[in-house]
mmCIF file of C-alpha atoms and ligand atoms in Angstrom:
data_model
loop_
_atom_site.group_PDB
_atom_site.id
_atom_site.type_symbol
_atom_site.label_atom_id
_atom_site.label_comp_id
_atom_site.label_asym_id
_atom_site.label_seq_id
_atom_site.Cartn_x
_atom_site.Cartn_y
_atom_site.Cartn_z
ATOM 1 C CA UNK A 92 -29.029 45.255 6.774
ATOM 2 C CA UNK A 93 -26.778 43.991 9.543
ATOM 3 C CA UNK A 94 -26.827 44.695 13.272
ATOM 4 C CA UNK A 95 -23.216 45.803 12.955
ATOM 5 C CA UNK A 96 -24.307 49.020 11.267
ATOM 6 C CA UNK A 97 -26.517 50.105 14.148
ATOM 7 C CA UNK A 98 -23.828 49.096 16.643
ATOM 8 C CA UNK A 99 -21.373 51.434 14.910
ATOM 9 C CA UNK A 100 -23.965 54.199 14.725
ATOM 10 C CA UNK A 101 -24.826 53.923 18.418
ATOM 11 C CA UNK A 102 -21.132 53.990 19.301
ATOM 12 C CA UNK A 103 -20.740 57.242 17.348
ATOM 13 C CA UNK A 104 -23.849 58.684 19.062
ATOM 14 C CA UNK A 105 -22.389 57.848 22.467
ATOM 15 C CA UNK A 106 -19.033 59.411 21.554
ATOM 16 C CA UNK A 107 -20.796 62.600 20.525
ATOM 17 C CA UNK A 108 -23.109 62.659 23.545
ATOM 18 C CA UNK A 109 -26.278 62.258 21.483
ATOM 19 C CA UNK A 110 -29.444 60.637 22.804
ATOM 20 C CA UNK A 111 -30.762 60.047 19.302
ATOM 21 C CA UNK A 112 -30.179 60.847 15.633
ATOM 22 C CA UNK A 113 -32.595 61.822 12.893
ATOM 23 C CA UNK A 114 -31.493 60.195 9.613
ATOM 24 C CA UNK A 115 -32.755 61.919 6.473
ATOM 25 C CA UNK A 116 -30.184 61.322 3.709
ATOM 26 C CA UNK A 117 -31.577 58.602 1.412
ATOM 27 C CA UNK A 118 -28.350 56.570 1.314
ATOM 28 C CA UNK A 119 -28.066 56.570 5.094
ATOM 29 C CA UNK A 120 -31.760 55.847 5.562
ATOM 30 C CA UNK A 121 -31.273 52.787 3.387
ATOM 31 C CA UNK A 122 -27.956 51.799 4.981
ATOM 32 C CA UNK A 123 -29.282 51.808 8.535
ATOM 33 C CA UNK A 124 -32.761 50.392 7.873
ATOM 34 C CA UNK A 125 -32.832 48.592 4.531
ATOM 35 C CA UNK A 126 -35.703 50.849 3.387
ATOM 36 C CA UNK A 127 -35.172 52.069 -0.185
ATOM 37 C CA UNK A 128 -38.234 54.310 -0.628
ATOM 38 C CA UNK A 129 -37.833 57.902 -1.718
ATOM 39 C CA UNK A 130 -39.363 59.531 1.372
ATOM 40 C CA UNK A 131 -39.088 59.050 5.084
ATOM 41 C CA UNK A 132 -36.802 59.521 8.045
ATOM 42 C CA UNK A 133 -35.315 57.396 10.798
ATOM 43 C CA UNK A 134 -35.196 58.159 14.486
ATOM 44 C CA UNK A 135 -32.573 56.044 16.216
ATOM 45 C CA UNK A 136 -31.763 56.084 19.924
ATOM 46 C CA UNK A 137 -30.133 53.572 22.252
ATOM 47 C CA UNK A 138 -33.507 51.853 22.727
ATOM 48 C CA UNK A 139 -35.644 52.773 19.737
ATOM 49 C CA UNK A 140 -35.475 52.549 15.980
ATOM 50 C CA UNK A 141 -38.393 54.127 14.188
ATOM 51 C CA UNK A 142 -39.002 54.676 10.481
ATOM 52 C CA UNK A 143 -41.422 57.469 9.605
ATOM 53 C CA UNK A 144 -42.864 57.413 6.123
ATOM 54 C CA UNK A 145 -46.095 58.156 4.296
ATOM 55 C CA UNK A 146 -49.032 56.093 3.008
ATOM 56 C CA UNK A 147 -47.263 55.185 -0.254
ATOM 57 C CA UNK A 148 -44.459 53.313 1.463
ATOM 58 C CA UNK A 149 -45.948 51.601 4.518
ATOM 59 C CA UNK A 150 -46.058 48.081 3.057
ATOM 60 C CA UNK A 151 -42.599 48.407 1.513
ATOM 61 C CA UNK A 152 -41.165 49.740 4.770
ATOM 62 C CA UNK A 153 -42.568 46.796 6.742
ATOM 63 C CA UNK A 154 -40.939 44.356 4.333
ATOM 64 C CA UNK A 155 -37.593 46.101 3.974
ATOM 65 C CA UNK A 156 -37.102 47.288 7.550
ATOM 66 C CA UNK A 157 -38.476 44.498 9.782
ATOM 67 C CA UNK A 158 -36.338 45.632 12.736
ATOM 68 C CA UNK A 159 -37.965 49.058 12.783
ATOM 69 C CA UNK A 160 -41.176 50.379 14.240
ATOM 70 C CA UNK A 161 -42.956 51.745 11.155
ATOM 71 C CA UNK A 162 -44.895 54.951 11.747
ATOM 72 C CA UNK A 163 -47.149 56.467 9.120
ATOM 73 C CA UNK A 164 -47.097 60.231 9.224
ATOM 74 C CA UNK A 165 -49.788 62.585 8.023
ATOM 75 C CA UNK A 166 -49.484 65.915 6.263
ATOM 76 C CA UNK A 167 -46.534 66.977 8.414
ATOM 77 C CA UNK A 168 -43.775 64.477 9.037
ATOM 78 C CA UNK A 169 -42.322 66.879 11.622
ATOM 79 C CA UNK A 170 -45.470 66.883 13.772
ATOM 80 C CA UNK A 171 -45.415 63.090 13.943
ATOM 81 C CA UNK A 172 -41.682 63.063 14.616
ATOM 82 C CA UNK A 173 -42.129 65.571 17.438
ATOM 83 C CA UNK A 174 -44.892 63.450 19.026
ATOM 84 C CA UNK A 175 -42.526 60.497 19.212
ATOM 85 C CA UNK A 176 -39.521 62.496 20.367
ATOM 86 C CA UNK A 177 -41.447 64.394 23.058
ATOM 87 C CA UNK A 178 -42.568 61.098 24.622
ATOM 88 C CA UNK A 179 -38.922 60.403 25.386
ATOM 89 C CA UNK A 180 -36.310 62.001 27.619
ATOM 90 C CA UNK A 181 -33.988 63.111 24.832
ATOM 91 C CA UNK A 182 -31.842 66.184 25.354
ATOM 92 C CA UNK A 183 -29.330 66.181 22.500
ATOM 93 C CA UNK A 184 -30.396 64.919 19.072
ATOM 94 C CA UNK A 185 -28.205 64.763 15.955
ATOM 95 C CA UNK A 186 -29.300 65.772 12.474
ATOM 96 C CA UNK A 187 -27.395 65.365 9.201
ATOM 97 C CA UNK A 188 -26.097 68.889 8.724
ATOM 98 C CA UNK A 189 -24.549 68.101 5.335
ATOM 99 C CA UNK A 190 -27.965 67.121 3.958
ATOM 100 C CA UNK A 191 -30.714 68.923 5.900
ATOM 101 C CA UNK A 192 -31.726 72.157 4.186
ATOM 102 C CA UNK A 193 -32.144 75.451 5.987
ATOM 103 C CA UNK A 194 -35.928 75.098 5.651
ATOM 104 C CA UNK A 195 -35.932 71.630 7.188
ATOM 105 C CA UNK A 196 -33.654 72.788 9.969
ATOM 106 C CA UNK A 197 -36.088 75.618 10.733
ATOM 107 C CA UNK A 198 -38.932 73.096 10.927
ATOM 108 C CA UNK A 199 -36.930 70.867 13.250
ATOM 109 C CA UNK A 200 -36.235 73.816 15.550
ATOM 110 C CA UNK A 201 -39.892 74.833 15.450
ATOM 111 C CA UNK A 202 -41.199 71.347 16.313
ATOM 112 C CA UNK A 203 -38.428 70.308 18.694
ATOM 113 C CA UNK A 204 -37.817 73.577 20.528
ATOM 114 C CA UNK A 205 -37.112 71.721 23.782
ATOM 115 C CA UNK A 206 -34.129 69.876 22.249
ATOM 116 C CA UNK A 207 -30.540 70.700 21.549
ATOM 117 C CA UNK A 208 -30.041 69.887 17.861
ATOM 118 C CA UNK A 209 -26.459 68.937 17.025
ATOM 119 C CA UNK A 210 -24.874 68.441 13.597
ATOM 120 C CA UNK A 211 -23.563 64.962 12.798
ATOM 121 C CA UNK A 212 -22.090 63.340 9.695
ATOM 122 C CA UNK A 213 -23.014 59.684 9.221
ATOM 123 C CA UNK A 214 -21.369 59.112 5.836
ATOM 124 C CA UNK A 215 -18.081 58.021 7.370
ATOM 125 C CA UNK A 216 -19.843 54.932 8.730
ATOM 126 C CA UNK A 217 -20.361 53.717 5.133
ATOM 127 C CA UNK A 218 -16.690 53.972 4.094
ATOM 128 C CA UNK A 219 -15.659 50.418 4.942
ATOM 129 C CA UNK A 220 -17.733 47.880 3.062
ATOM 130 C CA UNK A 221 -19.083 44.580 4.342
ATOM 131 C CA UNK A 222 -18.566 41.435 2.234
ATOM 132 C CA UNK A 223 -22.196 41.541 1.104
ATOM 133 C CA UNK A 224 -21.771 45.128 -0.085
ATOM 134 C CA UNK A 225 -18.594 44.224 -1.977
ATOM 135 C CA UNK A 226 -20.540 41.504 -3.804
ATOM 136 C CA UNK A 227 -23.226 43.983 -4.875
ATOM 137 C CA UNK A 228 -20.632 46.501 -6.095
ATOM 138 C CA UNK A 229 -18.811 43.722 -7.966
ATOM 139 C CA UNK A 230 -22.083 42.817 -9.658
ATOM 140 C CA UNK A 231 -22.667 46.444 -10.698
ATOM 141 C CA UNK A 232 -19.089 46.510 -12.050
ATOM 142 C CA UNK A 233 -19.710 43.344 -14.096
ATOM 143 C CA UNK A 234 -22.815 44.860 -15.668
ATOM 144 C CA UNK A 235 -20.802 47.911 -16.766
ATOM 145 C CA UNK A 236 -17.955 45.715 -18.054
ATOM 146 C CA UNK A 237 -20.401 43.753 -20.190
ATOM 147 C CA UNK A 238 -21.915 46.979 -21.563
ATOM 148 C CA UNK A 239 -18.412 48.160 -22.494
ATOM 149 C CA UNK A 240 -17.722 44.916 -24.404
ATOM 150 C CA UNK A 241 -20.948 45.435 -26.283
ATOM 151 C CA UNK A 242 -20.362 49.102 -27.115
ATOM 152 C CA UNK A 243 -17.100 48.232 -28.872
ATOM 153 C CA UNK A 244 -19.201 46.535 -31.567
ATOM 154 C CA UNK A 245 -21.282 49.691 -32.011
ATOM 155 C CA UNK A 246 -18.841 52.616 -31.996
ATOM 156 C CA UNK A 247 -17.980 53.753 -35.516
ATOM 157 C CA UNK A 248 -17.654 57.038 -37.387
ATOM 158 C CA UNK A 249 -21.080 58.433 -38.214
ATOM 159 C CA UNK A 250 -22.985 57.630 -35.023
ATOM 160 C CA UNK A 251 -23.605 60.234 -32.335
ATOM 161 C CA UNK A 252 -22.407 60.402 -28.750
ATOM 162 C CA UNK A 253 -26.050 60.240 -27.657
ATOM 163 C CA UNK A 254 -26.530 56.974 -29.536
ATOM 164 C CA UNK A 255 -23.492 55.498 -27.756
ATOM 165 C CA UNK A 256 -24.846 56.655 -24.377
ATOM 166 C CA UNK A 257 -28.259 55.175 -25.162
ATOM 167 C CA UNK A 258 -26.754 51.821 -26.150
ATOM 168 C CA UNK A 259 -24.620 51.707 -22.999
ATOM 169 C CA UNK A 260 -27.606 52.472 -20.789
ATOM 170 C CA UNK A 261 -29.864 50.026 -22.668
ATOM 171 C CA UNK A 262 -27.337 47.204 -22.302
ATOM 172 C CA UNK A 263 -26.887 47.900 -18.594
ATOM 173 C CA UNK A 264 -30.657 47.929 -18.047
ATOM 174 C CA UNK A 265 -31.000 44.643 -19.933
ATOM 175 C CA UNK A 266 -28.358 43.150 -17.643
ATOM 176 C CA UNK A 267 -30.192 44.171 -14.477
ATOM 177 C CA UNK A 268 -29.065 47.717 -13.716
ATOM 178 C CA UNK A 269 -31.776 49.724 -11.941
ATOM 179 C CA UNK A 270 -30.777 52.956 -13.639
ATOM 180 C CA UNK A 271 -27.637 54.695 -14.873
ATOM 181 C CA UNK A 272 -25.281 55.419 -11.954
ATOM 182 C CA UNK A 273 -25.116 59.056 -13.202
ATOM 183 C CA UNK A 274 -25.638 60.950 -16.456
ATOM 184 C CA UNK A 275 -23.589 58.951 -18.940
ATOM 185 C CA UNK A 276 -20.555 60.795 -20.262
ATOM 186 C CA UNK A 277 -19.577 60.320 -23.899
ATOM 187 C CA UNK A 278 -17.045 62.885 -25.065
ATOM 188 C CA UNK A 279 -15.440 62.422 -28.481
ATOM 189 C CA UNK A 280 -12.757 64.260 -30.429
ATOM 190 C CA UNK A 281 -12.329 67.868 -29.252
ATOM 191 C CA UNK A 282 -15.138 67.339 -26.672
ATOM 192 C CA UNK A 283 -12.852 64.899 -24.861
ATOM 193 C CA UNK A 284 -11.210 67.987 -23.352
ATOM 194 C CA UNK A 285 -14.356 68.322 -21.209
ATOM 195 C CA UNK A 286 -13.757 65.993 -18.244
ATOM 196 C CA UNK A 287 -17.512 65.724 -17.695
ATOM 197 C CA UNK A 288 -18.803 66.130 -21.225
ATOM 198 C CA UNK A 289 -22.298 64.676 -21.175
ATOM 199 C CA UNK A 290 -23.219 62.854 -24.369
ATOM 200 C CA UNK A 291 -24.217 65.327 -27.092
ATOM 201 C CA UNK A 292 -25.459 65.111 -30.674
ATOM 202 C CA UNK A 293 -21.875 65.370 -31.926
ATOM 203 C CA UNK A 294 -21.139 62.736 -34.553
ATOM 204 C CA UNK A 295 -18.120 60.470 -34.084
ATOM 205 C CA UNK A 296 -15.492 61.167 -36.747
ATOM 206 C CA UNK A 297 -12.808 58.792 -37.984
ATOM 207 C CA UNK A 298 -9.817 58.922 -35.650
ATOM 208 C CA UNK A 299 -11.705 60.500 -32.723
ATOM 209 C CA UNK A 300 -10.828 59.518 -29.202
ATOM 210 C CA UNK A 301 -14.110 58.499 -27.524
ATOM 211 C CA UNK A 302 -14.181 58.777 -23.714
ATOM 212 C CA UNK A 303 -17.068 56.952 -22.035
ATOM 213 C CA UNK A 304 -17.715 57.291 -18.292
ATOM 214 C CA UNK A 305 -20.713 55.334 -17.041
ATOM 215 C CA UNK A 306 -21.945 52.946 -14.394
ATOM 216 C CA UNK A 307 -24.691 50.604 -13.269
ATOM 217 C CA UNK A 308 -26.736 50.426 -10.068
ATOM 218 C CA UNK A 309 -27.482 47.056 -8.482
ATOM 219 C CA UNK A 310 -29.560 46.857 -5.282
ATOM 220 C CA UNK A 311 -28.644 50.464 -4.630
ATOM 221 C CA UNK A 312 -24.899 49.986 -5.155
ATOM 222 C CA UNK A 313 -23.058 51.833 -7.916
ATOM 223 C CA UNK A 314 -20.253 51.095 -10.319
ATOM 224 C CA UNK A 315 -18.134 53.622 -12.181
ATOM 225 C CA UNK A 316 -15.888 52.976 -15.186
ATOM 226 C CA UNK A 317 -14.200 55.151 -17.786
ATOM 227 C CA UNK A 318 -12.574 53.940 -20.977
ATOM 228 C CA UNK A 319 -11.163 55.939 -23.892
ATOM 229 C CA UNK A 320 -10.962 54.231 -27.303
ATOM 230 C CA UNK A 321 -10.035 55.396 -30.811
ATOM 231 C CA UNK A 322 -12.648 55.280 -33.570
ATOM 232 C CA UNK A 323 -9.951 54.347 -36.086
ATOM 233 C CA UNK A 324 -6.178 54.294 -35.980
ATOM 234 C CA UNK A 325 -4.390 56.144 -33.154
ATOM 235 C CA UNK A 326 -1.978 58.976 -33.971
ATOM 236 C CA UNK A 327 1.390 59.211 -32.211
ATOM 237 C CA UNK A 328 0.074 62.049 -30.067
ATOM 238 C CA UNK A 329 -2.998 60.015 -29.028
ATOM 239 C CA UNK A 330 -0.744 57.086 -28.133
ATOM 240 C CA UNK A 331 1.588 59.349 -26.128
ATOM 241 C CA UNK A 332 -1.220 60.882 -24.046
ATOM 242 C CA UNK A 333 -2.928 57.527 -23.548
ATOM 243 C CA UNK A 334 0.274 55.887 -22.289
ATOM 244 C CA UNK A 335 0.929 58.669 -19.765
ATOM 245 C CA UNK A 336 -2.574 58.349 -18.321
ATOM 246 C CA UNK A 337 -2.362 54.550 -18.240
ATOM 247 C CA UNK A 338 1.024 54.641 -16.517
ATOM 248 C CA UNK A 339 -0.299 57.101 -13.940
ATOM 249 C CA UNK A 340 -3.302 54.851 -13.324
ATOM 250 C CA UNK A 341 -1.266 51.630 -13.030
ATOM 251 C CA UNK A 342 1.321 53.231 -10.739
ATOM 252 C CA UNK A 343 -1.284 54.604 -8.354
ATOM 253 C CA UNK A 344 -3.089 51.243 -8.248
ATOM 254 C CA UNK A 345 0.235 49.496 -7.559
ATOM 255 C CA UNK A 346 0.852 51.827 -4.604
ATOM 256 C CA UNK A 347 -2.690 51.754 -3.219
ATOM 257 C CA UNK A 348 -2.926 49.981 0.111
ATOM 258 C CA UNK A 349 -4.487 50.421 3.543
ATOM 259 C CA UNK A 350 -2.581 52.906 5.752
ATOM 260 C CA UNK A 351 -1.617 55.130 2.798
ATOM 261 C CA UNK A 352 -3.443 58.458 2.740
ATOM 262 C CA UNK A 353 -5.615 59.783 -0.068
ATOM 263 C CA UNK A 354 -3.038 62.541 -0.628
ATOM 264 C CA UNK A 355 -0.182 60.080 -1.135
ATOM 265 C CA UNK A 356 -1.986 58.055 -3.792
ATOM 266 C CA UNK A 357 -3.291 61.135 -5.602
ATOM 267 C CA UNK A 358 0.242 62.517 -5.731
ATOM 268 C CA UNK A 359 1.646 59.422 -7.457
ATOM 269 C CA UNK A 360 -0.599 59.892 -10.507
ATOM 270 C CA UNK A 361 -0.210 63.665 -10.414
ATOM 271 C CA UNK A 362 3.590 63.444 -10.375
ATOM 272 C CA UNK A 363 3.728 61.115 -13.388
ATOM 273 C CA UNK A 364 1.437 63.407 -15.373
ATOM 274 C CA UNK A 365 3.386 66.496 -14.281
ATOM 275 C CA UNK A 366 6.736 64.902 -15.170
ATOM 276 C CA UNK A 367 5.383 64.266 -18.660
ATOM 277 C CA UNK A 368 4.620 67.985 -18.974
ATOM 278 C CA UNK A 369 0.850 67.944 -18.410
ATOM 279 C CA UNK A 370 0.554 69.179 -14.803
ATOM 280 C CA UNK A 371 -2.058 71.775 -15.764
ATOM 281 C CA UNK A 372 -4.158 69.286 -17.712
ATOM 282 C CA UNK A 373 -5.163 67.001 -14.818
ATOM 283 C CA UNK A 374 -7.284 69.296 -12.683
ATOM 284 C CA UNK A 375 -9.532 66.880 -10.789
ATOM 285 C CA UNK A 376 -8.967 64.448 -7.942
ATOM 286 C CA UNK A 377 -7.645 60.949 -8.671
ATOM 287 C CA UNK A 378 -10.579 59.099 -7.166
ATOM 288 C CA UNK A 379 -13.534 58.806 -4.830
ATOM 289 C CA UNK A 380 -15.344 56.246 -2.741
ATOM 290 C CA UNK A 381 -18.283 54.428 -4.364
ATOM 291 C CA UNK A 382 -21.162 52.585 -2.705
ATOM 292 C CA UNK A 383 -24.782 53.499 -2.076
ATOM 293 C CA UNK A 384 -23.751 56.920 -3.446
ATOM 294 C CA UNK A 385 -21.746 57.375 -6.637
ATOM 295 C CA UNK A 386 -19.410 59.830 -4.886
ATOM 296 C CA UNK A 387 -18.754 59.194 -1.216
ATOM 297 C CA UNK A 388 -15.964 58.920 1.336
ATOM 298 C CA UNK A 389 -13.033 58.377 1.113
ATOM 299 C CA UNK A 390 -11.304 60.510 -1.557
ATOM 300 C CA UNK A 391 -8.028 60.118 -3.366
ATOM 301 C CA UNK A 392 -7.264 63.824 -3.519
ATOM 302 C CA UNK A 393 -4.764 66.437 -2.405
ATOM 303 C CA UNK A 394 -7.173 67.347 0.422
ATOM 304 C CA UNK A 395 -7.800 63.888 1.890
ATOM 305 C CA UNK A 396 -5.153 63.414 4.560
ATOM 306 C CA UNK A 397 -6.864 60.502 6.348
ATOM 307 C CA UNK A 398 -5.481 56.983 6.153
ATOM 308 C CA UNK A 399 -7.259 54.555 3.876
ATOM 309 C CA UNK A 400 -8.397 51.190 5.213
ATOM 310 C CA UNK A 401 -9.137 47.662 4.081
ATOM 311 C CA UNK A 402 -12.491 47.091 2.319
ATOM 312 C CA UNK A 403 -12.895 50.671 1.174
ATOM 313 C CA UNK A 404 -13.935 50.855 -2.502
ATOM 314 C CA UNK A 405 -12.506 53.708 -4.562
ATOM 315 C CA UNK A 406 -12.225 54.764 -8.171
ATOM 316 C CA UNK A 407 -8.796 55.435 -9.672
ATOM 317 C CA UNK A 408 -9.281 57.799 -12.602
ATOM 318 C CA UNK A 409 -6.469 60.015 -13.823
ATOM 319 C CA UNK A 410 -6.960 62.011 -17.017
ATOM 320 C CA UNK A 411 -5.293 64.497 -19.341
ATOM 321 C CA UNK A 412 -7.445 67.136 -21.063
ATOM 322 C CA UNK A 413 -6.074 69.338 -23.817
ATOM 323 C CA UNK A 414 -8.310 72.201 -24.981
ATOM 324 C CA UNK A 415 -9.248 72.025 -28.694
ATOM 325 C CA UNK A 416 -7.561 68.634 -29.008
ATOM 326 C CA UNK A 417 -9.345 66.203 -26.703
ATOM 327 C CA UNK A 418 -8.624 64.057 -23.710
ATOM 328 C CA UNK A 419 -8.124 60.667 -22.124
ATOM 329 C CA UNK A 420 -9.374 59.269 -18.833
ATOM 330 C CA UNK A 421 -9.070 55.687 -17.593
ATOM 331 C CA UNK A 422 -11.029 54.622 -14.507
ATOM 332 C CA UNK A 423 -11.315 51.391 -12.551
ATOM 333 C CA UNK A 424 -12.948 50.538 -9.241
ATOM 334 C CA UNK A 425 -10.736 48.839 -6.678
ATOM 335 C CA UNK A 426 -11.138 47.336 -3.202
ATOM 336 C CA UNK A 427 -8.385 48.348 -0.796
ATOM 337 C CA UNK A 428 -6.794 45.629 1.353
ATOM 338 C CA UNK A 429 -3.998 45.429 3.901
ATOM 339 C CA UNK A 430 -1.644 44.071 1.259
ATOM 340 C CA UNK A 431 -2.601 46.282 -1.676
ATOM 341 C CA UNK A 432 -5.790 46.466 -3.656
ATOM 342 C CA UNK A 433 -7.927 44.319 -5.903
ATOM 343 C CA UNK A 434 -9.107 45.778 -9.202
ATOM 344 C CA UNK A 435 -12.809 45.002 -9.672
ATOM 345 C CA UNK A 436 -13.085 46.361 -13.216
ATOM 346 C CA UNK A 437 -12.213 43.722 -15.803
ATOM 347 C CA UNK A 438 -12.438 45.731 -19.039
ATOM 348 C CA UNK A 439 -9.310 45.941 -21.196
ATOM 349 C CA UNK A 440 -7.112 49.004 -20.621
ATOM 350 C CA UNK A 441 -4.766 48.594 -23.609
ATOM 351 C CA UNK A 442 -5.400 51.259 -26.217
ATOM 352 C CA UNK A 443 -8.263 49.969 -28.361
ATOM 353 C CA UNK A 444 -8.337 50.987 -32.025
ATOM 354 C CA UNK A 445 -11.697 50.277 -33.648
ATOM 355 C CA UNK A 446 -11.201 49.747 -37.350
HETATM 356 MN MN1 MN B 579 -15.686 58.278 -11.033
#
């Protein structure tokens, strides 16, 4: 945790006329305090920074968030929060409207009736990564790369998608991943047409395309990689589709630089796939930010008109999905810079035929 993060947060609070913010989203709680427990909330004002949590996490909170006043709450976290807020002269207090449920909002209103509660989004403060964060993401990428190398020795006709997913997750855990970054996707043969086909009991058949989308988590930071390989010899059609997706991916990476917008980069991949005749078969966005959350700001999509900036980390993951036939997706993580971008993912992207 660096002071810089709280400086940026307090600047945003001042811009929005807030006396304090209540931070409840786990990623933001961790980002602004260092505390990684599963329960608790932060109260941050110009003067104060308080972490409320329960009995289970007091010792951990003291260790992980030394710059915070740690307050143990009882049966109702809101009662304790209100006691601390009502001691102070706050008028306007921000809450994370994209995370707080209706029930929680009702409780906040009930306990803090004196206050003006204002919605605020804190995620944008996590978009640009610090050097230390980039190192952690790079480490999570390396774990996934190593698991991919290993899985190439395991994939063969006769084993199931679930077995491949298990082996990927086992390798990543052995290499230090805290957990899978998300439910591992293994989609083979006709199931490859499902962009998010979670591993099933389908057996790999000779000649199947096998799409694997997986990631590791290291000190809270995620990685995300997709590779599609052939369990045998590729057909001409498989080669054709693979090359289109790879070209789309390489061209968008080549164009990716700070000051471009998410729309512009998304369009580069989309145009190449459309020109090849598959416009209707690439129905998802090109990429997303990755960090303490697996999907976060910014986006490479037709809706993201903001400029990108140096030290943002995004996935670049075009795909083509053909119903009843299968699909291909290729995904790397990259760090954006002023001059271009640096690809973090090291795994081979040439079409791999496993014989
Ligand atoms: Mn992804």
